[in-house]
mmCIF file with all atom_site columns, C-alpha atoms in Angstrom:
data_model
loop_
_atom_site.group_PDB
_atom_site.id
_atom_site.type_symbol
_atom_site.label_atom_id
_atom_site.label_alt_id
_atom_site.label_comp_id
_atom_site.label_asym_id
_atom_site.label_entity_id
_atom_site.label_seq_id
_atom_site.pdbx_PDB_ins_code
_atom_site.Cartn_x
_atom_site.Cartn_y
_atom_site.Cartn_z
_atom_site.occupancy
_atom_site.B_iso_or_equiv
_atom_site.pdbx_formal_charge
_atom_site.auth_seq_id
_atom_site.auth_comp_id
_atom_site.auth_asym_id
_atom_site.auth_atom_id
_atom_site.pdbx_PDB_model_num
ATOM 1   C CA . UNK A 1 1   ? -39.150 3.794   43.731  1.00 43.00 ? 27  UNK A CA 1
ATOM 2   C CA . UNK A 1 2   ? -37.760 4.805   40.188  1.00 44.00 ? 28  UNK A CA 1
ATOM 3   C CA . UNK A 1 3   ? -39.188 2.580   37.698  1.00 46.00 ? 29  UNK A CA 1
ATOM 4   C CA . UNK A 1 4   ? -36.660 1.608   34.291  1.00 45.00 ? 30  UNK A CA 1
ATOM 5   C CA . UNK A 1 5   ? -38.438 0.385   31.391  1.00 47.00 ? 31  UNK A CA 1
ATOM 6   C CA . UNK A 1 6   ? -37.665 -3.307  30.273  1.00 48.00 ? 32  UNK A CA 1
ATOM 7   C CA . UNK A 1 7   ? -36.162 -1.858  26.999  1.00 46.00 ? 33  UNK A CA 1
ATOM 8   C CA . UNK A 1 8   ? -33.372 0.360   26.814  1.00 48.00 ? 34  UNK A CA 1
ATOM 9   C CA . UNK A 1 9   ? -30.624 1.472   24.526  1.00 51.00 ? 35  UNK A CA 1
ATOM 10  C CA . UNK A 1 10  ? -27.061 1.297   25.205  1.00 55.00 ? 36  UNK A CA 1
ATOM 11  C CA . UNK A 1 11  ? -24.928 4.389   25.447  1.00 59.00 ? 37  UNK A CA 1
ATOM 12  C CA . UNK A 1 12  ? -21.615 4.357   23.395  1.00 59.00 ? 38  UNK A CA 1
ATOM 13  C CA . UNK A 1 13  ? -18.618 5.844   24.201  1.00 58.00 ? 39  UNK A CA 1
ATOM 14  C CA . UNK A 1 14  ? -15.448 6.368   22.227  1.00 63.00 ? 40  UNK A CA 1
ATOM 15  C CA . UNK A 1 15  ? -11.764 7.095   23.062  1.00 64.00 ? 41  UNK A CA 1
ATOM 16  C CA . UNK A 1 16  ? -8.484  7.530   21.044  1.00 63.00 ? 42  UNK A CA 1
ATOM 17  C CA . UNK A 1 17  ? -5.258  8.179   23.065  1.00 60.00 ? 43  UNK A CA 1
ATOM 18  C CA . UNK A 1 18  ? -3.219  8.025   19.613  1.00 61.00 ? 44  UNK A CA 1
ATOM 19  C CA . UNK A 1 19  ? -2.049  4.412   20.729  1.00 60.00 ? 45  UNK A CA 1
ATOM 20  C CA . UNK A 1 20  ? -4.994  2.662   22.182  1.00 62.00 ? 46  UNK A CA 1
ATOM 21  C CA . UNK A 1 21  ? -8.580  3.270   20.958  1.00 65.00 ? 47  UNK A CA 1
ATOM 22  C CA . UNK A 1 22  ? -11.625 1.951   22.485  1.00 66.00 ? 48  UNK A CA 1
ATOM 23  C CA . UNK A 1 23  ? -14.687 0.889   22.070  1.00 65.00 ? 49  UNK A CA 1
ATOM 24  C CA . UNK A 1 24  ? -17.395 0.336   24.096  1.00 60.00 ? 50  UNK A CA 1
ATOM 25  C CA . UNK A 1 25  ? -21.056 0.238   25.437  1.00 64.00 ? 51  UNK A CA 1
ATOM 26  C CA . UNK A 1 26  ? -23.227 1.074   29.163  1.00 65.00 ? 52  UNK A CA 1
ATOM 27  C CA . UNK A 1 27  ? -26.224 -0.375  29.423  1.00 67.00 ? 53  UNK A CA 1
ATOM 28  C CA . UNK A 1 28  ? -28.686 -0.572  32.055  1.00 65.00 ? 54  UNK A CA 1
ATOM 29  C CA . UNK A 1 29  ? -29.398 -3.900  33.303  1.00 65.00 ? 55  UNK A CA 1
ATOM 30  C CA . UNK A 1 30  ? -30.853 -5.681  36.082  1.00 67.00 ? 56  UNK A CA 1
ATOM 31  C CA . UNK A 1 31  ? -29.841 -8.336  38.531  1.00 69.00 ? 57  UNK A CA 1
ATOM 32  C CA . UNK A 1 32  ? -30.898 -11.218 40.152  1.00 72.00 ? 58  UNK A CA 1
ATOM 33  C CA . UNK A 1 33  ? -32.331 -9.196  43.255  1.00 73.00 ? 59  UNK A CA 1
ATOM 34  C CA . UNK A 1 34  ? -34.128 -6.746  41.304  1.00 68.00 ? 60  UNK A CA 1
ATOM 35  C CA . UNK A 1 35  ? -31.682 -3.939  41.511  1.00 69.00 ? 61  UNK A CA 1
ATOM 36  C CA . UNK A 1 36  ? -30.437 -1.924  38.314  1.00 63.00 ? 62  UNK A CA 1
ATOM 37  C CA . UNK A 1 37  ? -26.881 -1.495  37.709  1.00 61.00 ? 63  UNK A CA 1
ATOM 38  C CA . UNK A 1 38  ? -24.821 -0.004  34.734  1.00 63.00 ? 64  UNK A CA 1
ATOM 39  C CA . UNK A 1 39  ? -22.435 -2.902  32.769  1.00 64.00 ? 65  UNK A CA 1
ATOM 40  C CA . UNK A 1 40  ? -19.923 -1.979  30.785  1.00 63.00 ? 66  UNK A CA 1
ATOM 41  C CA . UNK A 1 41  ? -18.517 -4.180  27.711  1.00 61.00 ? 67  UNK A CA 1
ATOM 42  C CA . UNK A 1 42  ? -15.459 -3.523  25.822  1.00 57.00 ? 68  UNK A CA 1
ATOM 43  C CA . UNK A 1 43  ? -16.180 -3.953  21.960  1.00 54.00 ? 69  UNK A CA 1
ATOM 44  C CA . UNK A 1 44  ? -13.295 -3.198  20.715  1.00 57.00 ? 70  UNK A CA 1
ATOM 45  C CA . UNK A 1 45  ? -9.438  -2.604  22.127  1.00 54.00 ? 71  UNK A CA 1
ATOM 46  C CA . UNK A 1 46  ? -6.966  -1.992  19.221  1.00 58.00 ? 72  UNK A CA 1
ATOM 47  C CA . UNK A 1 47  ? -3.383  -0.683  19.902  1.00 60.00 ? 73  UNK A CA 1
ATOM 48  C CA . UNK A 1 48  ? -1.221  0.651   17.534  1.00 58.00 ? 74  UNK A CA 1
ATOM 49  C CA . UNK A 1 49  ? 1.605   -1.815  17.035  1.00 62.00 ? 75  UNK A CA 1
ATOM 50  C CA . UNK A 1 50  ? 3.443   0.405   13.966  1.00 65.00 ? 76  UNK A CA 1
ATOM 51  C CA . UNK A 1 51  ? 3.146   3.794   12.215  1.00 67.00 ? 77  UNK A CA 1
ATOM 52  C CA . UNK A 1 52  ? 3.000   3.945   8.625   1.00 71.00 ? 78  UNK A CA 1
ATOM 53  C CA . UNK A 1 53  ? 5.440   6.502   7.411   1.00 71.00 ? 79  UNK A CA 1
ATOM 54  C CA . UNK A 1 54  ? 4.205   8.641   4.856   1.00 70.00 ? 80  UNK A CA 1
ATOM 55  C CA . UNK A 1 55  ? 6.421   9.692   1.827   1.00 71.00 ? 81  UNK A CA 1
ATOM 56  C CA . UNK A 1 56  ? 6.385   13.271  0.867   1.00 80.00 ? 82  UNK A CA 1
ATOM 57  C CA . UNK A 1 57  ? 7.629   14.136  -2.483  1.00 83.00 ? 83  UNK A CA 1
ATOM 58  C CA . UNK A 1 58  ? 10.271  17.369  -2.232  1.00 87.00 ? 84  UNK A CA 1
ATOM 59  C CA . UNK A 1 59  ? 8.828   20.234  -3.430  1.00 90.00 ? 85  UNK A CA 1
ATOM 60  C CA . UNK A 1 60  ? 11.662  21.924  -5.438  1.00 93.00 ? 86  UNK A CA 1
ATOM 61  C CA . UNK A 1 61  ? 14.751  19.918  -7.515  1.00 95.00 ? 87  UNK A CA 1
ATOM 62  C CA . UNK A 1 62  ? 18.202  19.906  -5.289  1.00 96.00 ? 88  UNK A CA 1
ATOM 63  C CA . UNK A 1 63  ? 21.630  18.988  -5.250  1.00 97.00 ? 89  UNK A CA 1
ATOM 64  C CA . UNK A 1 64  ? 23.171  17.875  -2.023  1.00 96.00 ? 90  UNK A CA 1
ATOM 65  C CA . UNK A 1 65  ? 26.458  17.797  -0.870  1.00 96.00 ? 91  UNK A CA 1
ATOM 66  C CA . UNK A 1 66  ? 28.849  14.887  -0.891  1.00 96.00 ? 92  UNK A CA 1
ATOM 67  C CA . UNK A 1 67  ? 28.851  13.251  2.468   1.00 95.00 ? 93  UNK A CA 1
ATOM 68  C CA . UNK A 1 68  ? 32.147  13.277  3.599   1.00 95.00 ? 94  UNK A CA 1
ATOM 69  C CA . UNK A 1 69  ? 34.070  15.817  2.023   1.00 94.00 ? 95  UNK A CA 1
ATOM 70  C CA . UNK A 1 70  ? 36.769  15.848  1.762   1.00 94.00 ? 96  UNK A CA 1
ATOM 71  C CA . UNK A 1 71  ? 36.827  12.199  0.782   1.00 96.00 ? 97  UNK A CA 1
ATOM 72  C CA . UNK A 1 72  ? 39.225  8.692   0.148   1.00 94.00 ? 98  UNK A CA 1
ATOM 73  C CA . UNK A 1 73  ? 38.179  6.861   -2.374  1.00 94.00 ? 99  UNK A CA 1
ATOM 74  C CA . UNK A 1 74  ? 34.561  6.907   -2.125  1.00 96.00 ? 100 UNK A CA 1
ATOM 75  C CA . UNK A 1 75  ? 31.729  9.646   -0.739  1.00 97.00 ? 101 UNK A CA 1
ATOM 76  C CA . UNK A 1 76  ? 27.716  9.659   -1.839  1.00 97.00 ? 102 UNK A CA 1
ATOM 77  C CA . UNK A 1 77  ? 26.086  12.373  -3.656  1.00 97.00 ? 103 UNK A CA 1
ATOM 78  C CA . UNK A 1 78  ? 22.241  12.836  -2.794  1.00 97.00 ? 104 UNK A CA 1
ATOM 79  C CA . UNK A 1 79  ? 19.870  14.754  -4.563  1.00 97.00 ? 105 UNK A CA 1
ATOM 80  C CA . UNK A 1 80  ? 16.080  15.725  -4.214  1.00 95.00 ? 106 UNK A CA 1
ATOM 81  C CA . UNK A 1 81  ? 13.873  15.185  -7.070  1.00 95.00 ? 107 UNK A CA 1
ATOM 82  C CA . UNK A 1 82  ? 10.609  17.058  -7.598  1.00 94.00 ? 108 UNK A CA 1
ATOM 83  C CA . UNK A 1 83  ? 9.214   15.637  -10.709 1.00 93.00 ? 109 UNK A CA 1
ATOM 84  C CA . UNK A 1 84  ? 9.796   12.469  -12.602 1.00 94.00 ? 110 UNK A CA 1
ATOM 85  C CA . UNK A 1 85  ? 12.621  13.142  -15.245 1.00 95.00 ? 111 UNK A CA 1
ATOM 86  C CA . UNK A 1 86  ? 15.324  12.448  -17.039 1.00 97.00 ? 112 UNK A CA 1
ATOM 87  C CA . UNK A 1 87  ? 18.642  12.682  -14.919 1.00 97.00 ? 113 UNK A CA 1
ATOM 88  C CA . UNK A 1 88  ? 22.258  13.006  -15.416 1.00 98.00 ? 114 UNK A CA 1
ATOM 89  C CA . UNK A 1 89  ? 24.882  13.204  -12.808 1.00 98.00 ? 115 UNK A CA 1
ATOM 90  C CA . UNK A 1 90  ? 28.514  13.951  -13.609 1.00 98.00 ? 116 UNK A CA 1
ATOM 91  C CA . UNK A 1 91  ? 31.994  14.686  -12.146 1.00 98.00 ? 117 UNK A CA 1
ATOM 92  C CA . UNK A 1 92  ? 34.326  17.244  -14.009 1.00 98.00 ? 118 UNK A CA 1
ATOM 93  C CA . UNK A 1 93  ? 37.368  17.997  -12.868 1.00 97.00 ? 119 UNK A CA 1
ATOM 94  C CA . UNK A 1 94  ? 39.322  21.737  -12.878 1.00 95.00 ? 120 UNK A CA 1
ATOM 95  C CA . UNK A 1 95  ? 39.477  21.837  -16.392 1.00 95.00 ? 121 UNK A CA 1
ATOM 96  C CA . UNK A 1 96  ? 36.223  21.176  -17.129 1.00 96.00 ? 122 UNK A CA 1
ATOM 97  C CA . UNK A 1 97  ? 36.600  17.935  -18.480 1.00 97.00 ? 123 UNK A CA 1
ATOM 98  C CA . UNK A 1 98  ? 34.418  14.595  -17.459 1.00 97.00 ? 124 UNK A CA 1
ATOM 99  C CA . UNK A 1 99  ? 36.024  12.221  -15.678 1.00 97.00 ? 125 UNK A CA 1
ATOM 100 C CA . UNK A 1 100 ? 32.534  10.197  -14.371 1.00 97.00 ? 126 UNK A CA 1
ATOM 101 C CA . UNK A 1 101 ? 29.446  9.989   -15.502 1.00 97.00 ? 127 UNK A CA 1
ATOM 102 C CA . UNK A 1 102 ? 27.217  8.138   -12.827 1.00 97.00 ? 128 UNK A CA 1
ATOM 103 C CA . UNK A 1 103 ? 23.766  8.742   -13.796 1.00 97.00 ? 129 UNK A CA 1
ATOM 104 C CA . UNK A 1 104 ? 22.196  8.897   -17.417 1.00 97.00 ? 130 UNK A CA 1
ATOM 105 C CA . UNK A 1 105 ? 18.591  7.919   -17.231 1.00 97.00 ? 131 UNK A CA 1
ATOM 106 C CA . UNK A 1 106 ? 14.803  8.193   -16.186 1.00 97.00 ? 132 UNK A CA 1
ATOM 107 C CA . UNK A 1 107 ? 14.378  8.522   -12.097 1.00 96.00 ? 133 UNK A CA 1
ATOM 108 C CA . UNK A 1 108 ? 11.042  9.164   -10.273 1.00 94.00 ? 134 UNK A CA 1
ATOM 109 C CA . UNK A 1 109 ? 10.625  12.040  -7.901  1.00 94.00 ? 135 UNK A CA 1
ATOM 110 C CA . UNK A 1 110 ? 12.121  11.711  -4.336  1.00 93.00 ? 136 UNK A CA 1
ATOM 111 C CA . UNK A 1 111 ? 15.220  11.113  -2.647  1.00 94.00 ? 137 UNK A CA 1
ATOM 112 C CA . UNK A 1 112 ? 18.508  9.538   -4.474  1.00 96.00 ? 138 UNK A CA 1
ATOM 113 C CA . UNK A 1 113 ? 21.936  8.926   -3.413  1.00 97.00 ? 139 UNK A CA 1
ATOM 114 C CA . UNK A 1 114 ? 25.066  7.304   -5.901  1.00 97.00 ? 140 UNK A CA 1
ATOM 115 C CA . UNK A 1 115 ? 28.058  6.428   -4.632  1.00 97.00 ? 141 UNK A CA 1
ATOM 116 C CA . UNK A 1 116 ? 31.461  8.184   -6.415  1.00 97.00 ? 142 UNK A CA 1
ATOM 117 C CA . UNK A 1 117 ? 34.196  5.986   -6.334  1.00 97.00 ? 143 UNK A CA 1
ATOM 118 C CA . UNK A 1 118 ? 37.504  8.213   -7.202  1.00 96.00 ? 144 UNK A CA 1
ATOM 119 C CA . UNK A 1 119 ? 39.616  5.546   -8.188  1.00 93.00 ? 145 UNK A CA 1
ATOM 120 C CA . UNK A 1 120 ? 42.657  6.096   -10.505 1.00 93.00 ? 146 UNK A CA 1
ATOM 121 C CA . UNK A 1 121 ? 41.958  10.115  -10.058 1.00 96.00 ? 147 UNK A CA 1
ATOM 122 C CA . UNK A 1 122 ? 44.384  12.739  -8.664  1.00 96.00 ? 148 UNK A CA 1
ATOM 123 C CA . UNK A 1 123 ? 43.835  14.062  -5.331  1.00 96.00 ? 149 UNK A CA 1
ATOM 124 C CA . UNK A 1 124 ? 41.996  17.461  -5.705  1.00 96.00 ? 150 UNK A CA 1
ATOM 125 C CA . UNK A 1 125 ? 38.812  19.740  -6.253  1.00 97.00 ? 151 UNK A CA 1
ATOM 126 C CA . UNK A 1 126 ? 36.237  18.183  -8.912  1.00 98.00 ? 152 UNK A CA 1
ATOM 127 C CA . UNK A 1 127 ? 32.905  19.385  -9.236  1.00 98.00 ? 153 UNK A CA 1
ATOM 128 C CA . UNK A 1 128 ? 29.753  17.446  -9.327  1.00 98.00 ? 154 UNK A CA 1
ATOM 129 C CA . UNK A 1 129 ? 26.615  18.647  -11.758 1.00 98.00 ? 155 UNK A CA 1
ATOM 130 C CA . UNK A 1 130 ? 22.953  17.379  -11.632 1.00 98.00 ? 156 UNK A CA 1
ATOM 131 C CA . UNK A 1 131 ? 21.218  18.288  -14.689 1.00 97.00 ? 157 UNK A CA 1
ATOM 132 C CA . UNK A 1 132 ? 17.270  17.951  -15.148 1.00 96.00 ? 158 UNK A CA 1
ATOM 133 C CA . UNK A 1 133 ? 14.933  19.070  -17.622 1.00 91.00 ? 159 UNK A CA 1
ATOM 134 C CA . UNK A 1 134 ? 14.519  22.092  -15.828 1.00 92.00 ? 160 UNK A CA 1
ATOM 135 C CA . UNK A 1 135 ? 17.054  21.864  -13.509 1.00 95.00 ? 161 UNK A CA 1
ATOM 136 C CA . UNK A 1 136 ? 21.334  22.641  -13.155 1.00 97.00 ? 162 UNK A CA 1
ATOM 137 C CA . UNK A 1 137 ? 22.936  22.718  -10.347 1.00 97.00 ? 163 UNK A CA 1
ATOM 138 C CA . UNK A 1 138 ? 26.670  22.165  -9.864  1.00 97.00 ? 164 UNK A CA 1
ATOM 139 C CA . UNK A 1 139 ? 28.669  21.580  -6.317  1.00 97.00 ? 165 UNK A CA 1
ATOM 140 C CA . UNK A 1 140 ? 32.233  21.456  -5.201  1.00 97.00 ? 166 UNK A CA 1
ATOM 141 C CA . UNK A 1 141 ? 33.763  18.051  -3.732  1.00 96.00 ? 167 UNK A CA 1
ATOM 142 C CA . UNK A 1 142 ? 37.872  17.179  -2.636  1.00 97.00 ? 168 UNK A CA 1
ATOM 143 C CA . UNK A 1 143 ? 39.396  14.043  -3.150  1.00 97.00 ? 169 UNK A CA 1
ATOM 144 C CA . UNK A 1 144 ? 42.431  13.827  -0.579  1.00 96.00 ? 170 UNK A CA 1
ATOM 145 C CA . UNK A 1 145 ? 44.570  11.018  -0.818  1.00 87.00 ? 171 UNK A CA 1
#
């Protein structure tokens, strides 16, 4: 006959699918009749209801290009920010001369989109500049009317 001691530690056990972890214990125990068996308990049953996104700041300064182009009245300009910096974002047109200016100012690193809203301008090729401290970069958008 195999003989258990009256005290006994539990044995753990762990498991992590990615959307359900687990927790839980085996102990040996004994019954009413005298016979050891091995219970299990649950401690702990979590599942992962949401995922937190992580941000991830770009690692070099771009320009995008407009989405759509060619455009009527009104297309977005993104751009990628690596570094916290003073920003400016203007629209020339073939001569060279600014006809919108539509950001001037301070803008933390990441992702940015402005809307350009061609009103009251000619249909035609204008060029878009983003201008860091560190950082020029010019594109190429077409206002069709």
């Amino acid at each position: 006959m195999l003989a258990f001691p009256n005290s006994y530690d539990s044995l753990w056990f762990s498991s992590d699918s990615g959307l359900v972890r687990r927790v839980w214990s085996r102990c040996l125990d004994l019954d009413q009749s005298g016979w050891y068996y091995w219970r299990t308990a649950v401690l702990l049953s979590r599942t992962i209801t949401s995922v937190r996104q992580e941000t991830r700041l770009p690692e070099t300064t771009v320009l995008l290009q407009n989405y759509p182009n060619p455009f009527n009245p009104t297309t977005a300009i993104g751009y990628r920010l690596s570094a916290v910096g003073h920003v400016t974002l203007r629209v020339f047109d073939l001569l060279g001369r600014e006809v919108a200016t539509l950001v001037d100012e301070m803008k933390e690193a990441g992702e940015h989109s402005v809307q350009f809203h061609a009103n009251g301008l000619a249909s035609g090729v204008y060029f878009y500049q983003l201008s860091t401290n560190s950082f020029v970069q010019t594109m190429k958008l077409l206002l069709l009317r």
